[in-house]
XYZ file of C-alpha atoms in Angstrom:
501
model
C 61.163 82.248 -5.648
C 64.662 81.700 -7.304
C 63.479 83.652 -10.307
C 62.558 86.435 -7.918
C 65.888 86.244 -6.166
C 67.870 86.134 -9.446
C 66.035 89.289 -10.664
C 66.811 90.976 -7.292
C 70.524 90.453 -6.731
C 70.644 92.574 -3.531
C 67.999 90.173 -2.151
C 70.053 87.127 -3.228
C 72.829 88.489 -1.311
C 70.899 88.755 1.960
C 69.301 85.488 1.349
C 72.674 83.768 1.017
C 74.011 85.537 4.175
C 71.003 84.370 6.175
C 72.145 80.650 5.792
C 75.192 81.021 8.282
C 73.147 83.376 10.471
C 70.604 80.646 11.057
C 73.245 77.965 11.653
C 75.399 79.898 14.028
C 73.131 82.293 15.822
C 70.416 79.831 16.242
C 72.590 77.624 18.616
C 76.129 78.923 19.247
C 76.948 75.771 21.187
C 76.148 73.532 18.513
C 77.855 75.949 16.006
C 81.286 75.551 17.573
C 81.729 71.874 16.493
C 80.684 72.967 13.027
C 83.398 75.552 12.837
C 85.973 72.895 14.050
C 84.633 70.463 11.493
C 84.900 73.194 8.696
C 88.456 74.172 9.871
C 89.569 70.646 9.980
C 88.323 69.797 6.452
C 89.786 72.852 5.077
C 93.141 72.423 6.746
C 93.372 68.890 5.203
C 92.662 70.244 1.721
C 95.099 73.066 2.033
C 97.813 70.681 3.325
C 97.499 68.627 0.154
C 97.775 71.360 -2.320
C 100.681 73.058 -0.450
C 102.725 69.825 -0.513
C 102.693 69.988 -4.305
C 103.290 73.678 -4.930
C 105.678 74.158 -2.152
C 107.974 70.907 -2.975
C 111.535 72.004 -1.795
C 114.722 71.847 -3.851
C 117.828 72.388 -1.408
C 115.465 74.012 1.014
C 113.930 76.319 -1.506
C 110.207 75.874 -2.321
C 109.976 75.367 -5.954
C 107.567 78.251 -6.628
C 109.826 80.631 -4.658
C 112.869 79.674 -6.869
C 110.617 80.139 -9.977
C 110.029 83.511 -8.971
C 113.342 84.558 -7.859
C 114.812 83.234 -11.218
C 112.161 85.094 -13.167
C 112.752 88.403 -11.438
C 116.526 88.138 -12.207
C 116.018 86.892 -15.576
C 113.724 89.643 -16.621
C 116.054 92.325 -14.761
C 118.975 91.301 -16.789
C 117.063 90.804 -19.987
C 115.770 94.211 -20.043
C 119.144 95.771 -19.336
C 118.156 96.766 -15.659
C 115.341 99.030 -16.975
C 113.973 99.249 -13.411
C 116.806 101.502 -12.641
C 117.742 102.986 -15.826
C 114.282 104.342 -16.544
C 112.902 104.946 -12.965
C 112.834 108.689 -13.577
C 111.302 108.346 -16.991
C 108.529 106.205 -15.539
C 107.588 109.059 -13.036
C 107.444 111.367 -15.947
C 104.896 109.142 -17.747
C 102.811 108.945 -14.468
C 102.971 112.851 -14.360
C 101.539 112.934 -17.858
C 104.400 114.357 -19.670
C 104.489 111.877 -22.299
C 100.512 111.575 -22.849
C 98.795 111.228 -26.124
C 95.047 112.450 -25.585
C 93.975 110.358 -28.568
C 95.434 107.166 -27.355
C 93.031 104.370 -27.042
C 91.900 102.949 -23.500
C 89.551 103.886 -20.631
C 91.820 105.204 -17.980
C 95.008 107.481 -17.526
C 98.364 106.043 -16.740
C 97.933 107.499 -13.129
C 94.392 106.013 -12.810
C 95.715 102.554 -13.862
C 98.648 102.827 -11.365
C 96.369 103.900 -8.593
C 93.814 101.065 -9.298
C 96.597 98.459 -9.273
C 98.046 99.967 -6.040
C 94.677 99.820 -4.394
C 94.641 96.058 -4.713
C 98.143 95.595 -3.587
C 98.847 98.236 -0.790
C 96.827 96.931 2.188
C 97.064 93.977 4.448
C 100.093 92.699 2.465
C 102.099 95.625 3.807
C 100.668 95.598 7.321
C 100.104 91.761 8.057
C 102.591 90.228 5.436
C 105.549 92.124 6.645
C 104.792 91.195 10.391
C 104.368 87.679 9.256
C 107.666 87.636 7.384
C 109.601 89.102 10.167
C 108.042 86.914 12.754
C 108.952 83.622 10.893
C 112.118 84.738 9.273
C 113.403 87.377 11.390
C 114.254 90.890 10.666
C 116.555 89.811 7.885
C 113.400 89.043 5.984
C 113.018 92.594 5.224
C 116.219 92.985 3.339
C 115.195 90.004 1.105
C 111.730 91.488 0.705
C 113.278 94.843 -0.630
C 115.519 92.664 -2.969
C 112.360 90.935 -4.202
C 110.573 94.271 -4.597
C 113.409 95.832 -6.637
C 113.895 92.730 -8.908
C 109.983 92.303 -9.369
C 109.828 95.749 -10.767
C 111.215 94.110 -14.121
C 108.547 91.335 -13.841
C 105.837 94.082 -13.575
C 107.189 95.896 -16.683
C 107.003 92.665 -18.665
C 103.576 91.493 -17.626
C 101.887 94.857 -17.781
C 103.435 95.721 -21.317
C 102.146 92.249 -22.555
C 98.679 93.086 -20.888
C 98.506 96.129 -22.985
C 100.005 94.685 -26.052
C 97.347 91.826 -26.570
C 94.327 93.632 -24.831
C 91.157 93.462 -26.631
C 88.873 96.674 -27.144
C 85.430 95.643 -27.327
C 82.771 97.534 -29.555
C 81.324 99.232 -26.505
C 84.824 100.670 -25.651
C 85.453 98.425 -22.752
C 88.855 96.723 -22.452
C 89.496 93.070 -21.827
C 93.011 92.323 -20.995
C 95.524 90.351 -18.774
C 97.418 87.244 -18.871
C 94.562 85.145 -20.309
C 94.792 87.270 -23.420
C 98.564 87.457 -23.878
C 99.152 83.734 -23.012
C 96.728 82.735 -25.655
C 97.226 85.324 -28.382
C 100.897 86.154 -27.649
C 102.053 82.388 -27.701
C 99.835 81.704 -30.622
C 101.548 84.363 -32.625
C 104.903 82.799 -32.214
C 103.769 79.284 -32.988
C 102.787 77.947 -29.574
C 98.948 78.184 -29.646
C 98.257 74.872 -27.830
C 100.672 75.845 -24.956
C 99.202 79.391 -24.911
C 95.620 78.220 -24.768
C 96.395 75.693 -22.004
C 98.332 78.366 -19.809
C 95.642 80.667 -20.329
C 93.063 78.207 -19.114
C 95.278 77.172 -16.142
C 96.112 80.686 -15.183
C 92.149 81.684 -15.233
C 91.468 78.777 -13.009
C 94.346 79.807 -10.498
C 93.073 83.300 -10.706
C 89.632 82.512 -9.555
C 91.184 80.292 -6.669
C 93.467 83.145 -5.641
C 90.521 85.450 -5.388
C 89.007 83.171 -2.936
C 92.207 82.692 -1.091
C 94.851 85.679 -1.019
C 92.304 88.275 -1.908
C 89.310 87.235 0.174
C 90.029 84.609 2.921
C 93.406 86.086 3.861
C 91.935 89.634 3.980
C 89.081 88.766 6.189
C 91.100 86.405 8.366
C 93.827 88.945 9.095
C 91.547 92.035 9.374
C 89.440 90.124 11.832
C 92.371 89.528 14.214
C 93.055 93.414 14.113
C 89.617 94.587 14.634
C 88.854 91.943 17.419
C 91.456 93.469 19.405
C 89.978 96.845 19.359
C 86.249 95.938 18.817
C 85.663 92.381 20.403
C 83.246 90.579 17.870
C 82.647 86.794 17.177
C 84.434 85.577 14.051
C 81.381 84.345 12.476
C 79.524 87.862 12.941
C 82.592 89.675 11.495
C 82.519 87.377 8.579
C 78.769 87.628 7.992
C 79.179 91.611 8.088
C 81.932 91.696 5.263
C 80.064 88.952 3.277
C 76.969 91.049 3.231
C 78.938 94.334 2.100
C 80.915 92.413 -0.383
C 77.876 90.758 -1.668
C 75.744 93.957 -1.873
C 78.536 95.416 -4.207
C 79.381 92.510 -6.506
C 75.975 90.747 -6.421
C 73.558 93.459 -5.537
C 75.194 96.041 -7.673
C 75.267 98.716 -4.936
C 78.623 100.117 -6.376
C 78.204 103.068 -4.117
C 79.445 101.134 -1.102
C 82.633 100.156 -3.072
C 82.921 103.824 -4.253
C 82.950 105.266 -0.821
C 85.435 102.601 0.450
C 87.544 103.575 -2.630
C 87.455 107.091 -1.576
C 88.525 106.371 1.933
C 91.241 103.850 1.514
C 93.835 106.292 -0.102
C 93.255 108.584 2.870
C 93.674 105.663 5.176
C 97.073 104.836 3.284
C 98.149 108.214 3.824
C 97.459 108.210 7.483
C 99.345 104.772 7.775
C 102.429 106.230 6.164
C 102.244 109.484 8.087
C 101.920 107.308 11.392
C 104.833 105.039 10.350
C 106.994 108.160 9.475
C 106.164 109.772 12.959
C 107.294 106.716 14.847
C 110.424 106.387 12.856
C 111.034 110.294 13.403
C 110.434 109.720 17.284
C 112.873 106.936 17.278
C 115.435 108.359 14.843
C 118.451 107.435 16.883
C 117.278 103.689 16.827
C 116.986 103.474 12.991
C 120.651 102.954 12.358
C 120.548 99.971 14.902
C 117.409 98.582 13.300
C 118.805 98.632 9.766
C 122.167 97.037 11.198
C 119.940 94.359 12.737
C 118.080 93.653 9.472
C 121.380 93.356 7.448
C 122.963 91.092 10.272
C 119.891 88.822 10.422
C 119.811 88.655 6.692
C 123.047 86.871 6.304
C 122.868 85.083 9.753
C 122.592 81.309 9.277
C 121.185 81.141 12.830
C 118.363 83.756 12.209
C 115.587 81.225 12.030
C 114.903 77.705 11.548
C 116.198 76.977 8.021
C 118.887 79.571 8.386
C 119.613 81.989 5.668
C 117.524 79.937 3.207
C 114.437 80.400 5.666
C 115.152 84.251 5.696
C 115.346 84.414 1.834
C 112.259 82.283 1.445
C 110.019 84.445 3.735
C 111.486 87.787 2.248
C 110.561 86.706 -1.344
C 107.309 85.116 -0.537
C 105.986 88.052 1.351
C 107.328 90.458 -1.263
C 105.567 88.697 -3.911
C 102.411 88.472 -2.003
C 102.345 92.161 -1.225
C 103.372 93.581 -4.710
C 101.966 90.659 -7.046
C 105.081 91.031 -9.282
C 105.072 88.285 -11.748
C 101.449 87.065 -10.478
C 99.812 88.476 -13.434
C 96.987 90.347 -11.681
C 98.122 93.955 -12.191
C 98.295 93.174 -15.986
C 94.437 93.194 -15.947
C 94.034 96.640 -14.359
C 96.968 98.090 -16.539
C 95.462 96.880 -19.753
C 92.773 99.494 -19.581
C 95.063 102.438 -19.578
C 95.314 105.010 -22.338
C 98.445 104.704 -24.163
C 99.945 104.715 -27.835
C 102.748 102.399 -26.757
C 102.303 99.279 -24.591
C 105.770 99.506 -23.198
C 104.716 103.047 -21.680
C 102.259 101.293 -19.369
C 104.853 98.628 -18.462
C 107.203 101.458 -17.248
C 104.384 102.988 -15.302
C 103.848 99.450 -13.561
C 107.323 99.102 -12.515
C 106.785 101.767 -9.959
C 104.456 99.585 -8.034
C 106.588 97.095 -6.381
C 108.845 100.015 -5.471
C 105.976 102.188 -3.834
C 104.534 98.964 -2.190
C 107.433 97.069 -1.072
C 110.592 99.125 -0.885
C 108.924 102.094 0.515
C 105.814 101.193 2.539
C 106.800 97.650 3.630
C 110.196 98.769 4.813
C 108.508 101.345 6.920
C 106.295 98.726 8.569
C 109.404 96.670 8.972
C 111.436 99.311 10.653
C 108.576 100.067 13.059
C 108.283 96.327 13.884
C 111.998 95.903 14.514
C 112.531 99.213 16.490
C 109.601 98.592 18.839
C 110.789 95.039 19.451
C 107.471 93.248 19.204
C 108.932 90.682 16.726
C 110.639 88.876 19.422
C 108.657 89.871 22.496
C 107.725 86.793 24.530
C 104.461 88.605 25.341
C 103.405 88.329 21.860
C 104.291 84.673 21.221
C 100.781 83.602 20.661
C 100.410 86.113 17.829
C 103.507 85.045 16.238
C 102.641 81.382 16.535
C 99.158 82.092 15.106
C 100.330 84.042 12.080
C 98.243 87.137 13.211
C 100.684 89.511 11.399
C 98.177 92.522 11.371
C 97.408 92.247 14.986
C 101.241 92.271 15.625
C 101.578 95.524 13.562
C 98.913 97.054 15.576
C 100.467 96.476 18.811
C 103.873 97.894 17.283
C 102.174 101.074 16.272
C 100.055 101.285 19.434
C 103.275 101.112 21.555
C 104.075 104.695 20.284
C 100.874 105.961 19.261
C 98.402 104.708 21.711
C 95.087 105.639 19.716
C 96.356 104.287 16.463
C 95.305 100.628 16.942
C 91.663 102.188 16.754
C 92.384 103.860 13.467
C 94.439 100.824 12.155
C 91.340 98.459 12.998
C 89.133 100.708 10.872
C 91.915 100.919 8.187
C 92.620 97.288 7.856
C 88.829 96.562 7.532
C 88.603 99.111 4.802
C 91.851 97.741 3.108
C 90.331 94.134 3.281
C 87.072 95.336 1.890
C 88.601 97.289 -1.005
C 91.186 94.792 -1.897
C 88.263 92.043 -2.116
C 86.299 94.482 -4.364
C 89.315 95.005 -6.527
C 90.259 91.382 -6.918
C 86.576 90.264 -7.554
C 87.045 92.223 -10.682
C 90.184 90.433 -11.595
C 88.689 87.047 -11.069
C 85.598 87.762 -12.930
C 87.509 88.546 -16.055
C 89.155 85.146 -15.628
C 85.589 83.678 -15.013
C 84.183 85.433 -17.955
C 87.175 84.159 -20.204
C 86.650 80.439 -19.073
C 82.819 80.380 -19.244
C 80.640 83.453 -20.077
C 79.433 86.697 -18.642
C 76.006 85.239 -18.058
C 77.200 82.815 -15.444
C 79.016 85.302 -13.334
C 76.308 84.925 -10.659
C 77.859 81.639 -9.663
C 81.362 83.159 -9.302
C 79.895 86.063 -7.293
C 77.924 83.602 -4.983
C 81.195 81.501 -4.360
C 83.084 84.642 -3.583
C 80.651 85.856 -0.948
C 80.725 82.438 0.707
C 84.431 82.197 1.094
C 84.247 85.672 2.566
C 82.401 83.985 5.589
C 84.601 80.903 5.651
C 87.824 83.046 5.943
C 86.643 84.504 9.096
C 86.072 81.294 11.042
C 88.971 78.923 9.984
C 92.642 79.111 11.449
C 95.029 81.679 10.217
C 97.759 79.237 9.380
C 95.428 77.318 6.868
C 94.260 80.599 5.502
C 97.983 81.727 4.959
C 98.963 78.493 3.462
C 95.901 78.262 1.061
C 96.438 82.011 -0.063
C 100.100 81.307 -0.636
C 99.269 78.269 -2.587
C 96.647 79.701 -5.089
C 98.496 82.972 -5.421
C 101.783 81.550 -6.397
C 100.135 78.972 -8.687
C 99.150 82.057 -10.748
C 102.740 82.978 -10.969
C 103.824 79.611 -12.107
C 101.837 79.715 -15.354
C 102.226 83.464 -15.996
C 105.798 83.501 -15.875
C 106.239 80.436 -17.985
C 104.432 82.369 -20.793
C 106.293 85.588 -20.026
C 109.780 83.657 -20.795
C 108.482 82.900 -24.242
C 107.117 86.502 -25.026
C 110.141 88.347 -23.429
C 111.686 89.267 -26.743
C 108.390 90.869 -27.739
C 108.738 93.322 -24.934
C 112.429 93.762 -25.387
C 111.711 94.801 -29.037
C 109.121 97.432 -27.670
C 111.508 98.758 -25.021
C 114.296 99.072 -27.706
C 112.091 100.588 -30.252
C 110.802 103.173 -27.520
C 114.219 104.068 -26.335
C 115.222 104.849 -29.931
C 112.035 106.916 -30.537
C 113.082 108.982 -27.295
C 116.424 109.675 -28.709
C 114.983 111.156 -31.842
C 114.929 114.962 -32.033
C 111.426 116.251 -31.587
C 109.881 118.944 -33.820
């Protein structure tokens, strides 16, 4: 039986998904205590790891300080390249500096689009609402600052991803923090440290795929979909688990390709809807911006004062654009380029598009519509149901938009899970072997289901913990390798100044 299932991956997917179906569908009354028991166990596990990773220094969680310091350090060390060469980065994406003979699998634009497909989504919809509901409107300002500074972090990690990538005999590219941590640090005499960081990063990447890229996606998307199309959480989790399983275990990539085609359209519709709401409420925008600035520096803005606002802003900024986390370096390592720094410059556009543009649109809509402090939606705020809160904000101006948003967040969640399953597969392959990927894929499908039935607060904390753990090890290695990137940047700037024949 097991050999038959292994030889037919799609059948294995359906078999795995029959287990929760039998448990919950057979006797829903008996299923409820099981859900509560699972949620209680999961919450206890999350609390334990959160206490370590979010240990506070003067009110700042250690990992948030680490991210802030890293973003500032790279911005200054690279001579504010995020501002100086912003226009040049756009030119590279447009293909003005392409070399058709450069090694790689995809173009600069395709690499950027791939990385954005994994970042633009529920972080922009749910994450922004969570930041504002917990930190007040001022969190949007610090989220923007985090995005602008994070552009430099993205440049460094994606340049390194290109610099130390491996091109296999079949033309496929293997790259990302696993490789530049081990190879890069080994090159400068820190091989044991590099190997240790690569292993720890890979472990955290796998857990982050289970949490931030999986459980958070299904949990937040359920809260929105359930408002428009009422459905039991375990049924919703089962549907997503089957779809994800059919793609990553069953090999039916057509489903993923269809979602990948539709998602950009949904992104455009979301941005257009946000712009429409802002245009309709044009006179209210200056007041909303004023509120954001005033609350950003108001010690009474939230519990924890200004520190609480800054923490929420930077946490949600990094969660949305993934700057410093290392995930985007995996996608960008496959780009065709003759100079690694060129792909790093392309990558710095991601935090700008994701956080400075799209997240701020969401923030302004939430502040203008007043849903963030409306007593009517207290339960959503307390339950960290950010996507549902954003849906209400849009729906207060465009009555039919919650239906479209429900479909969008479902597709956003699905596409993000598929994209991130690839990231974690590369980490799993680095630690173990390609032949054991079926184990990882099975666990990934199981966590889809779990994400739908546990509490949003537990999922949010687990997602934050696993996601930011990646950043800790990735940034540590990036500090050691900063000079390598700076040398490449200086060399490239010198090249640009040379007269072209």
